[in-house]
Short mmCIF file of C-alpha atoms in Angstrom, two decimals:
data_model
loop_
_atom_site.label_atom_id
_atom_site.label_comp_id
_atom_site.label_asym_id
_atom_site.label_seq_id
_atom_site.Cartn_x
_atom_site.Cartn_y
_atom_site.Cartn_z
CA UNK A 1 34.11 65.12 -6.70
CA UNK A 2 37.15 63.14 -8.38
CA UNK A 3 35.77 59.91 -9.22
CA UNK A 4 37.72 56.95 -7.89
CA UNK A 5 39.87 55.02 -10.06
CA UNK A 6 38.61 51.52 -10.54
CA UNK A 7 41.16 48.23 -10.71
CA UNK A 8 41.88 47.18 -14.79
CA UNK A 9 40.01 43.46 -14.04
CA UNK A 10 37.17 45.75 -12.90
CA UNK A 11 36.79 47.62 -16.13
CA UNK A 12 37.42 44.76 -18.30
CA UNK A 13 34.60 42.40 -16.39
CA UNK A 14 32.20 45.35 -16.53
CA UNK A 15 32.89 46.12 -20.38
CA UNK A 16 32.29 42.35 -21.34
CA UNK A 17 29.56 42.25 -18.84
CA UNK A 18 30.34 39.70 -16.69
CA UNK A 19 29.19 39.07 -12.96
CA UNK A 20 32.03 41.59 -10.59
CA UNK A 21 32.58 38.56 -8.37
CA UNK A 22 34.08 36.13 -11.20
CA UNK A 23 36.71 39.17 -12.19
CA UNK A 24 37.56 38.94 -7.91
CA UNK A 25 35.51 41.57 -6.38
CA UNK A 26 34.35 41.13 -3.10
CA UNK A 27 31.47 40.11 -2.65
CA UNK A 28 29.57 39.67 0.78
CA UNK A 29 26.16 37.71 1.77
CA UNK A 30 24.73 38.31 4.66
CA UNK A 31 21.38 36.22 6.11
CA UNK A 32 19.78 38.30 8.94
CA UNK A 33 22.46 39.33 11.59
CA UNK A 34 23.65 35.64 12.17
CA UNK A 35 25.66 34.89 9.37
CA UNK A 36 27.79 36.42 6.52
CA UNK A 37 29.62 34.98 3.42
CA UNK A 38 32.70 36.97 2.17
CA UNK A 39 33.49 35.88 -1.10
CA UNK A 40 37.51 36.56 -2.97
CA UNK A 41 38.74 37.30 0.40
CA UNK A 42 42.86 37.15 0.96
CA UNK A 43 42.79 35.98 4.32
CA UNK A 44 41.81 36.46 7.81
CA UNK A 45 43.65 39.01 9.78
CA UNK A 46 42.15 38.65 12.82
CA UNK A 47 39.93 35.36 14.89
CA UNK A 48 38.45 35.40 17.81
CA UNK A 49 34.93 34.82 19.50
CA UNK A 50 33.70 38.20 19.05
CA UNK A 51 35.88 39.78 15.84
CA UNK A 52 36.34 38.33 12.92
CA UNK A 53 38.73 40.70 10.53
CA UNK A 54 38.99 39.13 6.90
CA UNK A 55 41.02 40.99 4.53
CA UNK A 56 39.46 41.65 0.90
CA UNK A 57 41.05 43.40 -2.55
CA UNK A 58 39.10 46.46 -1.62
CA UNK A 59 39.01 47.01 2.46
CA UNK A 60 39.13 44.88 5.47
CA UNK A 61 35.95 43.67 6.48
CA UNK A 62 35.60 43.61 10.63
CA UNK A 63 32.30 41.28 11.61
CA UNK A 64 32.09 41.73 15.47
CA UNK A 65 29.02 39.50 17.60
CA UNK A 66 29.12 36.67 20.29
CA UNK A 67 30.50 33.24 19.78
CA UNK A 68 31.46 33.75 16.28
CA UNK A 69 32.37 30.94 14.38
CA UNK A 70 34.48 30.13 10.87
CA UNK A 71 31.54 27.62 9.89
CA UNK A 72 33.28 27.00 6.22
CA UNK A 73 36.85 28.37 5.76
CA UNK A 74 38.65 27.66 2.14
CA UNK A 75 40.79 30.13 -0.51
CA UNK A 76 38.25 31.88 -1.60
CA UNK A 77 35.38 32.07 0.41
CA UNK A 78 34.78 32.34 4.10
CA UNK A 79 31.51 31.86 5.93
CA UNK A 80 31.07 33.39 9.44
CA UNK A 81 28.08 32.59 11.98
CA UNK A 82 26.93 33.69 15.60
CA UNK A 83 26.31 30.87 17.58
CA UNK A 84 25.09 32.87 20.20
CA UNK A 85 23.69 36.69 20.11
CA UNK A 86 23.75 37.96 16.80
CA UNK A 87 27.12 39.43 14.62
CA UNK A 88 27.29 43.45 12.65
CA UNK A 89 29.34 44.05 10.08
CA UNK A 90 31.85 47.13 9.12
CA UNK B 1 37.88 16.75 14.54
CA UNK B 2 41.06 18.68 14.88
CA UNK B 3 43.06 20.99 17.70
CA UNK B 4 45.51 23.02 16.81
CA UNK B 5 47.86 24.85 19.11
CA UNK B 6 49.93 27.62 18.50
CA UNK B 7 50.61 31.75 18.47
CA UNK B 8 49.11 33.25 15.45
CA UNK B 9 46.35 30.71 14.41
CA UNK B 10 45.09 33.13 11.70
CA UNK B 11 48.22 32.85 10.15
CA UNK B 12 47.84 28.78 10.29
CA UNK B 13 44.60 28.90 8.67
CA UNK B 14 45.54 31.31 6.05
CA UNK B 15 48.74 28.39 5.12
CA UNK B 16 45.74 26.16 5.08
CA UNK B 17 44.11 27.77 2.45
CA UNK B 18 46.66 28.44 0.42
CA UNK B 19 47.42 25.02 0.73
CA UNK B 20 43.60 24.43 -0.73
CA UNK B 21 42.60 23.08 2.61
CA UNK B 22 38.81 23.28 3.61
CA UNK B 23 38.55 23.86 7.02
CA UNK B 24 34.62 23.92 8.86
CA UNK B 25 33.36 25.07 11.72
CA UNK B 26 36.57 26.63 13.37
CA UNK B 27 36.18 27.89 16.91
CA UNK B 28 38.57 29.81 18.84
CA UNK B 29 39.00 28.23 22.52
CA UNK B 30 41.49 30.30 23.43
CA UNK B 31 44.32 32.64 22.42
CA UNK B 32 46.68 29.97 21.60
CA UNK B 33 44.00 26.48 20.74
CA UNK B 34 41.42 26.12 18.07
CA UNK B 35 39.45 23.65 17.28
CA UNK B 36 38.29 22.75 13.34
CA UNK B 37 36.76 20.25 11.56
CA UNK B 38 38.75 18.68 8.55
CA UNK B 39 38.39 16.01 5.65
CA UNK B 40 40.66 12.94 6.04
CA UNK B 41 42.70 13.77 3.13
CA UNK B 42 42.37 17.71 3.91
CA UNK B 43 44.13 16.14 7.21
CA UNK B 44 47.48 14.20 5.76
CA UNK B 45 47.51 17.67 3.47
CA UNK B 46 47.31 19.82 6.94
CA UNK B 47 49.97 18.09 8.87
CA UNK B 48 52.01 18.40 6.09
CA UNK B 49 51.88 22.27 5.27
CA UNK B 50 51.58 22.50 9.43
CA UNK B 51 55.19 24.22 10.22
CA UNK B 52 56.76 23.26 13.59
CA UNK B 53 55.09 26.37 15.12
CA UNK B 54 51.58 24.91 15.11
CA UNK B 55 50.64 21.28 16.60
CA UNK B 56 47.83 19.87 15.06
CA UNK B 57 46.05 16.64 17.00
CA UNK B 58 42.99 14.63 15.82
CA UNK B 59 40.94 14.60 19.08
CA UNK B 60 38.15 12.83 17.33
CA UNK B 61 37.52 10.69 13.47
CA UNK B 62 33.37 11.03 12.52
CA UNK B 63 32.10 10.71 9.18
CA UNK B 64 31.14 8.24 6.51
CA UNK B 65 34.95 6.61 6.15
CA UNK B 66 35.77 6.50 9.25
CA UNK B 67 32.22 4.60 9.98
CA UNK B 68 33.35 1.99 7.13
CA UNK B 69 36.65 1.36 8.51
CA UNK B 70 35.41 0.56 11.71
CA UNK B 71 32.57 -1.94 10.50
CA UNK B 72 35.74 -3.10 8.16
CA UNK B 73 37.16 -3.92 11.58
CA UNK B 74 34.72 -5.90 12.87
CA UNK B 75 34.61 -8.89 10.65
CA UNK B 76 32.08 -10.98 12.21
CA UNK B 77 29.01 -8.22 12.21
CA UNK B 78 30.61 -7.99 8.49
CA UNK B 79 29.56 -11.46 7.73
CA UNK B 80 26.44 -11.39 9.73
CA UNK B 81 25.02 -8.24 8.07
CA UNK B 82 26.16 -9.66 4.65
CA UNK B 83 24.13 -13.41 5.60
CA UNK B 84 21.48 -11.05 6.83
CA UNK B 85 20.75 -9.45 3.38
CA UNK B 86 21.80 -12.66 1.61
CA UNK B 87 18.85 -14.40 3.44
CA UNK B 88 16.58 -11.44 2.74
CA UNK B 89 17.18 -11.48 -0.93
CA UNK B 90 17.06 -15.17 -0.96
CA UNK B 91 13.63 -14.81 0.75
CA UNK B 92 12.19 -12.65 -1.79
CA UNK B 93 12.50 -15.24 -4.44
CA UNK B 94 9.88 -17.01 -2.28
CA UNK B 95 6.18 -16.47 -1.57
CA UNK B 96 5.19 -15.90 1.65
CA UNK B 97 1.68 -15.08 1.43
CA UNK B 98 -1.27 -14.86 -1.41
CA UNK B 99 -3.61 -12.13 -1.09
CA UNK B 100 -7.14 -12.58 -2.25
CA UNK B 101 -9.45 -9.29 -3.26
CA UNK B 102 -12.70 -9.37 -4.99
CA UNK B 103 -14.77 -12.13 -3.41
CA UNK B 104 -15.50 -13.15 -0.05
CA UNK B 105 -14.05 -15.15 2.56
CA UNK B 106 -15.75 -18.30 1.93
CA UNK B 107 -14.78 -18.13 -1.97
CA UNK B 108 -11.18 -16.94 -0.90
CA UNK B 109 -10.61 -20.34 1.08
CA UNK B 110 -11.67 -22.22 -1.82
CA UNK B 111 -9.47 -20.49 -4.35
CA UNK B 112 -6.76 -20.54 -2.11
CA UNK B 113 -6.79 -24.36 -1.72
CA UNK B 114 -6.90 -24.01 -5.65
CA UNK B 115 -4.06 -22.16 -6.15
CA UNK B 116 -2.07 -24.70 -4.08
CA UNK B 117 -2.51 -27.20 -7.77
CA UNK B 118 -1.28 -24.36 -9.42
CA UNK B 119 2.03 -24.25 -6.95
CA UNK B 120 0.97 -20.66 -5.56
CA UNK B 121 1.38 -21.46 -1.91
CA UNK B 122 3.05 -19.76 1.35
CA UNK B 123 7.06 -21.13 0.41
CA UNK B 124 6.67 -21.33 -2.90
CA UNK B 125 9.64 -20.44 -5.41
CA UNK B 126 8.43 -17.87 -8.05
CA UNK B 127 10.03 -19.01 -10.35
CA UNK B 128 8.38 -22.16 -11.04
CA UNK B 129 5.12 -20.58 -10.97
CA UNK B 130 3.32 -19.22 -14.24
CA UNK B 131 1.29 -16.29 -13.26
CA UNK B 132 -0.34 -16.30 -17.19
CA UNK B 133 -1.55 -20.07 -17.69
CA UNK B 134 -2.88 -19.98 -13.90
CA UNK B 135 -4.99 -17.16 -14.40
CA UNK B 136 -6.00 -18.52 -17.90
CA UNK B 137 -6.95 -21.73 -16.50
CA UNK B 138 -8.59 -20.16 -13.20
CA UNK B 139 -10.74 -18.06 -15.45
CA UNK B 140 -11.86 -20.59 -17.92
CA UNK B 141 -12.66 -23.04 -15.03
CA UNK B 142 -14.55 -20.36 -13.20
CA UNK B 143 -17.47 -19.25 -14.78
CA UNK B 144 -18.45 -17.18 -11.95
CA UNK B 145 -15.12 -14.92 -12.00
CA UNK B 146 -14.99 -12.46 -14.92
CA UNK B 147 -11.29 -11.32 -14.81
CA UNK B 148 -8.62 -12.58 -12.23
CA UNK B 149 -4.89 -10.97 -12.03
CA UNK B 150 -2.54 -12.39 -10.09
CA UNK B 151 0.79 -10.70 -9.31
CA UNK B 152 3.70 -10.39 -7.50
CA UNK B 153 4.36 -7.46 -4.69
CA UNK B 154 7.42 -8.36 -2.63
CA UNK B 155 7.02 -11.74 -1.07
CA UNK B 156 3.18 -11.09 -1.20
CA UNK B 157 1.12 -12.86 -4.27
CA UNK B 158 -1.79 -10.58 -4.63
CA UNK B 159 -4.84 -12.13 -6.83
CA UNK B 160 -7.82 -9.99 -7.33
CA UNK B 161 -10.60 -11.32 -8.79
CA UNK B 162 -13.75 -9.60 -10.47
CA UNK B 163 -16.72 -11.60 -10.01
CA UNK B 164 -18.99 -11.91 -13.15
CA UNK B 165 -22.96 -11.12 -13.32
CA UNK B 166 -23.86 -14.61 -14.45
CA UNK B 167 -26.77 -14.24 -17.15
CA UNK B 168 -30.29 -15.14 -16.18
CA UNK B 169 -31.48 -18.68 -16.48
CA UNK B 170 -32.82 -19.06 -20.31
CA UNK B 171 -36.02 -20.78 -20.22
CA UNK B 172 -35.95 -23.12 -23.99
CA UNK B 173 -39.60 -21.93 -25.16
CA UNK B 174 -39.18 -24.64 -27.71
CA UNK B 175 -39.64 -27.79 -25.24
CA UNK B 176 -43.07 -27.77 -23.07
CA UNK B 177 -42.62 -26.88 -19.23
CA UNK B 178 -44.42 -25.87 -16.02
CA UNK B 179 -44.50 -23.44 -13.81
CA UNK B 180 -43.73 -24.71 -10.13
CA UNK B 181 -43.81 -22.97 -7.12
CA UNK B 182 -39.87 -22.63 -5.61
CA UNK B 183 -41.04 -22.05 -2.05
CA UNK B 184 -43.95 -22.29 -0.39
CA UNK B 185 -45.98 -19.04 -0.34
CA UNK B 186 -49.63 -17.30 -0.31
CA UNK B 187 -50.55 -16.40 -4.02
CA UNK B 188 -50.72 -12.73 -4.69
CA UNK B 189 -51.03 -12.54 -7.96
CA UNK B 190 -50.81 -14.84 -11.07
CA UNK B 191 -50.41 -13.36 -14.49
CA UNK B 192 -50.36 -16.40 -17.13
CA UNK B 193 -48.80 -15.31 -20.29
CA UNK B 194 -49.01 -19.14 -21.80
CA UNK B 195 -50.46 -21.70 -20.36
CA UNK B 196 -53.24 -21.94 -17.60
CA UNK B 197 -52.76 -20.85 -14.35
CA UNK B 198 -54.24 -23.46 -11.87
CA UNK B 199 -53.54 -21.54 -8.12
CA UNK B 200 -55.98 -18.55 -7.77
CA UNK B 201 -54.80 -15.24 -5.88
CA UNK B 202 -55.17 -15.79 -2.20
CA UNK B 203 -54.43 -19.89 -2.52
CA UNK B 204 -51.63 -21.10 -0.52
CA UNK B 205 -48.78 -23.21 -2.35
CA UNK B 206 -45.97 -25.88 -1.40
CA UNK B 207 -42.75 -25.71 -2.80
CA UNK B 208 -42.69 -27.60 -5.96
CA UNK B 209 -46.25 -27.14 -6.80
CA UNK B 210 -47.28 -26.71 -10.41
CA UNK B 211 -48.31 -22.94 -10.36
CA UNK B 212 -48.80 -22.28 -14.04
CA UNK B 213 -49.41 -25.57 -16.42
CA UNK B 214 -47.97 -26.04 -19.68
CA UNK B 215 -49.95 -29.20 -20.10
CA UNK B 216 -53.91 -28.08 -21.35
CA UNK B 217 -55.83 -31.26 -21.66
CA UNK B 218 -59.66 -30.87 -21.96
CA UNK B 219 -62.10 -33.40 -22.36
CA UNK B 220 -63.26 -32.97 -25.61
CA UNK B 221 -60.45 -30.90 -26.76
CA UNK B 222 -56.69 -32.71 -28.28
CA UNK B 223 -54.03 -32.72 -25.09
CA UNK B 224 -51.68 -29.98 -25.82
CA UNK B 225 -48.24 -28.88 -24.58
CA UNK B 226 -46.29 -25.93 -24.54
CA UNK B 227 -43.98 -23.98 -22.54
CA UNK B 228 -45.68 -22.41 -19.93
CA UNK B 229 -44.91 -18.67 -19.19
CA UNK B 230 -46.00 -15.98 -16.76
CA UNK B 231 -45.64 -14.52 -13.61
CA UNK B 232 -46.58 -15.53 -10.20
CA UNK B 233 -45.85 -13.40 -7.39
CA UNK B 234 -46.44 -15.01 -3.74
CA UNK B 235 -46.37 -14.00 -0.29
CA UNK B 236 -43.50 -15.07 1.59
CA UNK B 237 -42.46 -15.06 4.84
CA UNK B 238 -38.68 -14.90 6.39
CA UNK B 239 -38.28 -15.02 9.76
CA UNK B 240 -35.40 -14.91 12.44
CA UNK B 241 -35.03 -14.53 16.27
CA UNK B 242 -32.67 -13.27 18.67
CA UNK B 243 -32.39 -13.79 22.54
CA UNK B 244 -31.21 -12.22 25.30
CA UNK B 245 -31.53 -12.35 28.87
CA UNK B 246 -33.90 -10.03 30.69
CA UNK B 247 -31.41 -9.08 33.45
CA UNK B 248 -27.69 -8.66 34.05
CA UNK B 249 -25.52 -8.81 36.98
CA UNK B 250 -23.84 -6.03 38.21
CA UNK B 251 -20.71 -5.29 40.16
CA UNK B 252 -21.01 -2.25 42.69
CA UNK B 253 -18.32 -1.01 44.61
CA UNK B 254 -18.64 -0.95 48.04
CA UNK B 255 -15.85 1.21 48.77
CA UNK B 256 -13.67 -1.27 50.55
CA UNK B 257 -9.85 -1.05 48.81
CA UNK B 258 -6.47 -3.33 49.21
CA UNK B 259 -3.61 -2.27 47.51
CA UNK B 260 -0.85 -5.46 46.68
CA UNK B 261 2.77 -5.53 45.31
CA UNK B 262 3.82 -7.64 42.65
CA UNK B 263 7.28 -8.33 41.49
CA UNK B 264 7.66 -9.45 37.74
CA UNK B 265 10.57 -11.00 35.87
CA UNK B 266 9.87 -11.13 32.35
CA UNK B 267 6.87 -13.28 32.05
CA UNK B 268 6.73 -14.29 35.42
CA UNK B 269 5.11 -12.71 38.48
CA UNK B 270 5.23 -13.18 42.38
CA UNK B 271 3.33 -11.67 45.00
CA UNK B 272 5.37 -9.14 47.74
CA UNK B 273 2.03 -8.26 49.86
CA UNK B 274 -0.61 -10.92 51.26
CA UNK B 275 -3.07 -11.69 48.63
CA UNK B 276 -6.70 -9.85 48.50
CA UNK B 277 -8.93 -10.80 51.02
CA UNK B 278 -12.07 -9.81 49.23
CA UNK B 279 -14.38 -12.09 47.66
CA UNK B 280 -15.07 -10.27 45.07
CA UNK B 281 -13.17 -7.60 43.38
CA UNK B 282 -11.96 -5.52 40.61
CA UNK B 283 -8.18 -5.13 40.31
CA UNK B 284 -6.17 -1.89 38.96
CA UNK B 285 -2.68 -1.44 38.04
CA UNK B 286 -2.27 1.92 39.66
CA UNK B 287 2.17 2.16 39.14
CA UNK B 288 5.06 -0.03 37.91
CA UNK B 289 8.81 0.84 38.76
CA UNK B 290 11.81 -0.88 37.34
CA UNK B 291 13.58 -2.66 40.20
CA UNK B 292 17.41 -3.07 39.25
CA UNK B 293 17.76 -0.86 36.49
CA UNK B 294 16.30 0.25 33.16
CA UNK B 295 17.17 -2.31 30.64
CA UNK B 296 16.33 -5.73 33.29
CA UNK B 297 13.00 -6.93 33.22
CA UNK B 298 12.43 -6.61 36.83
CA UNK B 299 9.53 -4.80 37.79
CA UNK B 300 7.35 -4.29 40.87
CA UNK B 301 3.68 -3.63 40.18
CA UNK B 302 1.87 -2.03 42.31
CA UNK B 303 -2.18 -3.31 42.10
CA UNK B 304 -5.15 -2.03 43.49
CA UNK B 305 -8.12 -4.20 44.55
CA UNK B 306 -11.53 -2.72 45.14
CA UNK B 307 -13.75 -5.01 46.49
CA UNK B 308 -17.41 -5.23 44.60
CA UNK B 309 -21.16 -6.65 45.49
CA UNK B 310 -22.71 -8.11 43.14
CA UNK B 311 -26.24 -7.45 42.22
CA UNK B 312 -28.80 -8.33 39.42
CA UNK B 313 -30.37 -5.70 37.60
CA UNK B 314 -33.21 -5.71 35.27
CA UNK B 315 -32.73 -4.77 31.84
CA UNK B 316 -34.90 -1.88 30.86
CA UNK B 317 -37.45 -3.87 28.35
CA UNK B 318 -38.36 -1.16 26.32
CA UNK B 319 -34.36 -0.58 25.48
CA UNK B 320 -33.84 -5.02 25.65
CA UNK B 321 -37.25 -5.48 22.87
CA UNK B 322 -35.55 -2.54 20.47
CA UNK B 323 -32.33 -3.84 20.64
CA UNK B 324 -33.62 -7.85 20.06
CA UNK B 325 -36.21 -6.78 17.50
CA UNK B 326 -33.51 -4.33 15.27
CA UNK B 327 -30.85 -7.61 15.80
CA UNK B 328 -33.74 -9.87 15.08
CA UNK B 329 -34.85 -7.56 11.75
CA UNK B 330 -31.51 -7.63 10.69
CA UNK B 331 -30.90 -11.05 10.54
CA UNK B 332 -33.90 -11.96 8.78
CA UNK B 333 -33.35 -9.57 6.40
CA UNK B 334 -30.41 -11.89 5.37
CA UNK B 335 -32.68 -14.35 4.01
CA UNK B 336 -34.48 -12.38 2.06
CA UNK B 337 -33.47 -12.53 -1.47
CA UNK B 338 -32.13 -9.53 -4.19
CA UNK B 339 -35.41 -9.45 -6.18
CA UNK B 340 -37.86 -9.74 -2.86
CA UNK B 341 -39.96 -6.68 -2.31
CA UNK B 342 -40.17 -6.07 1.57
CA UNK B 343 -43.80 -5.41 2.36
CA UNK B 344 -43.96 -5.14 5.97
CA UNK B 345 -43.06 -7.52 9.53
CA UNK B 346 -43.84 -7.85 12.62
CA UNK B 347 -42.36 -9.12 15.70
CA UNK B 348 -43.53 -11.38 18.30
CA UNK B 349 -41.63 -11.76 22.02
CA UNK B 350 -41.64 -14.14 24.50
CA UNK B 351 -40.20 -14.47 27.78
CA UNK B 352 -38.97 -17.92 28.85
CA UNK B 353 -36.31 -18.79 31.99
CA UNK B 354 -35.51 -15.28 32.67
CA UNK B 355 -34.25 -14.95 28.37
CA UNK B 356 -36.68 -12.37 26.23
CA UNK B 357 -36.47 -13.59 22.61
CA UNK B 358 -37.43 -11.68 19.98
CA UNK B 359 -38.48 -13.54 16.58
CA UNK B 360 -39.11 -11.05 13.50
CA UNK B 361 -41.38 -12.39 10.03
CA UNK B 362 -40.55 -10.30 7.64
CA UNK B 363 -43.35 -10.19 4.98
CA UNK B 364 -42.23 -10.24 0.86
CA UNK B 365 -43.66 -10.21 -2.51
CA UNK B 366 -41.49 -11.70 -4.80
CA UNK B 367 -41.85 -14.35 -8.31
CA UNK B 368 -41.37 -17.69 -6.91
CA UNK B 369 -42.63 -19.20 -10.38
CA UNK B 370 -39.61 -21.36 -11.89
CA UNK B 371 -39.34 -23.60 -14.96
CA UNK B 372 -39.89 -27.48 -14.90
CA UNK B 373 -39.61 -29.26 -18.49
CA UNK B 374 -41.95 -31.54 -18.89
CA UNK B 375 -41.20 -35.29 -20.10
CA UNK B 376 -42.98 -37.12 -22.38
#
């Protein structure tokens, strides 16, 4: 199998050793099925109360649930939560 | 608290950060309205990146700032907050009440009238007291008290005081003396260590009777004097009583009831129903309901009067002579001093005009010999 060819930052942060998130890769926290952090995102695609679709470097990450909610929204981070029912993640 | 209207509102809160704009908990309430929560500057910054696509309203201002600026506003509540916590602090420079640990009640009274000299009162200004030259002067005037502190916590002066074991009395074996009795008492035993003993066991002695003599004067022999020394352990006697009466009245329902309204405002109450017709009764607040509303003092109270009989019952005497005798014991053991050996008692009762009293001797052995210098 071909192996996939990684972004230049990527190399470079993983030859000095340095944490993947600080050279922008995505980087996603989840705490049980009720809320998820998405770290280096570029934006959110798509909002309502049962999608959330936040665009990343990498892929687009869908979070899908019931009364979502954009509890912390800035440049670089986004925090998601399920005020009611729970949330999953793709 | 923000709304925003508009078509696209991901595309608004992507401008917003860009535009390094933190926005919390955004909810979607519909396809073309969300609501957000924003800083006040994150706001000006908003409305200013905002194109004419998107309408964004405050709907409502929370928060620390906007709390201020409304207090701002109010000017008066302003000044009568800042008078409040002027008049607090000036307070504290005050004392508003000294604390006495260590001794008892009777002691604290005293010492509290003392430290009024000394300017440590209720009202007093701290700073014209000196905590260091009272307590110096306290404890040099007060042989009793070993240590005293006195310090300040809050408005509160708190003064403890460690009483001090005061040395026994030192008899001066240089200048002749007696042995007298200090209360009266049966001689137990007399053990003369100098001088000669002049009670035998089994004698009975007065208070102030010469017990041991330190005065030896023969016929035939010189008159001599010394300081008499021994021990002379007596039989003393403490006693105490205690009365009660040998019945008590009782109230028995008889089952008859009357319930009664009362209508209260504030302090002051009024009766709805006809008073209780009883003669004698016990009354029961069995409800209360605000009249007019929750925050008036207007209350009807609804009371419940059961009418009683009244009947005298006799005490059980075996419970009434325990309880009298163990009150009685009790109380005479108060008398008895720290070095008194408790040898036995015994209790006599006697009923008078419906009372029972119980009066308790407590029986001790204890050195009732004291010092008396003679003169010459």
């Amino acid at each position: 199998m071909q192996k996939k060819p990684r972004k230049l930052t990527q190399r470079i942060a993983k030859r000095l050793q340095m944490a993947p998130e600080a050279a922008g890769c995505l980087r996603i926290t989840l705490i049980d099925n009720t809320h998820a952090f998405v770290e280096n995102h570029q934006g959110v695609l798509e909002y309502t109360a049962r999608r959330v679709c936040i665009r990343t470097p990498q892929m687009n990450v869908t979070i899908s649930g019931q009364g979502l909610v954009l509890e912390r929204f800035g440049r670089e981070d986004v925090g998601c939560g399920a005020t009611s029912g729970s949330c999953s993640m793709k | 608290m923000i709304r925003v209207d508009g078509l696209s509102l991901e595309k608004f809160l992507n401008m917003a950060a860009e535009a390094g704009v933190h926005v919390y908990d955004v909810r979607r309430a519909s396809y073309t309205v969300l609501h957000a929560v924003v800083s006040p500057r994150d706001l000006k910054k908003l409305q200013s990146v905002a194109t004419e696509k998107y309408t964004v309203t405050v709907r409502k201002s929370a928060g620390l700032a906007v709390g201020i600026k409304r207090l701002l506003s109010r000017r008066a509540l302003v000044i009568g907050l800042a008078l409040v916590l002027l008049a607090a602090v000036a307070a504290s420079f005050f004392v508003w009440e000294v604390r006495i640990t260590g001794i008892d009640t009777r002691e604290a009274i005293a010492l509290k009238d003392e430290l009024i000299e000394f300017g440590i009162y209720p009202g007093a200004f701290k700073g014209n007291i000196d905590l260091r030259k009272t307590e110096t002067a306290l404890i040099i005037s007060h042989d009793e008290f070993a240590w005293i502190d006195i310090k300040f916590s809050g408005v509160a002066a708190l003064v403890t005081v460690v009483p001090a074991e005061l040395p026994p009395e030192m008899v001066d074996s240089s200048r002749p003396c007696n042995i007298v009795a200090k209360k009266d008492a049966l001689i137990e035993s007399v053990t003369a260590l100098a001088g000669k003993a002049v009670v035998k066991p089994g004698q009975t002695v007065r208070a102030g009777d010469v017990v041991i003599s330190g005065l030896v004067w023969e016929e035939g022999f010189p008159r001599m004097m010394f300081a008499a020394r021994g021990e002379v352990i007596g039989r003393v006697w403490y006693r105490a009583s205690e009365t009660a009466p040998v019945s008590k009245e009782v109230r028995v329902p008889t089952g008859r009831v009357q319930t009664q309204r009362v209508i209260s405002v504030g302090a002051d109450t009024a009766p709805v129903d006809p008073p209780c017709a009883f003669a004698e009764y016990d009354t029961q607040e069995v409800g209360r309901y605000p009249v007019v509303g929750l925050f008036l003092p207007v209350t009807i109270t609804t009371l419940e009067h059961r009418e009683v009989e009244i009947k005298t019952q006799d005490v059980p005497r075996d419970l009434l002579e325990l309880y009298l005798e163990e009150r009685a014991y009790f109380k005479a053991q108060g008398y008895v001093p720290d070095n008194a050996k408790i040898v036995g008692h015994r209790t006599v009762f006697k009923e008078e005009d419906g009372m029972l009293t119980a009066t308790v001797y407590i029986e001790t052995h204890e050195d009732i010999g004291a010092a008396v210098y003679l003169e010459e």
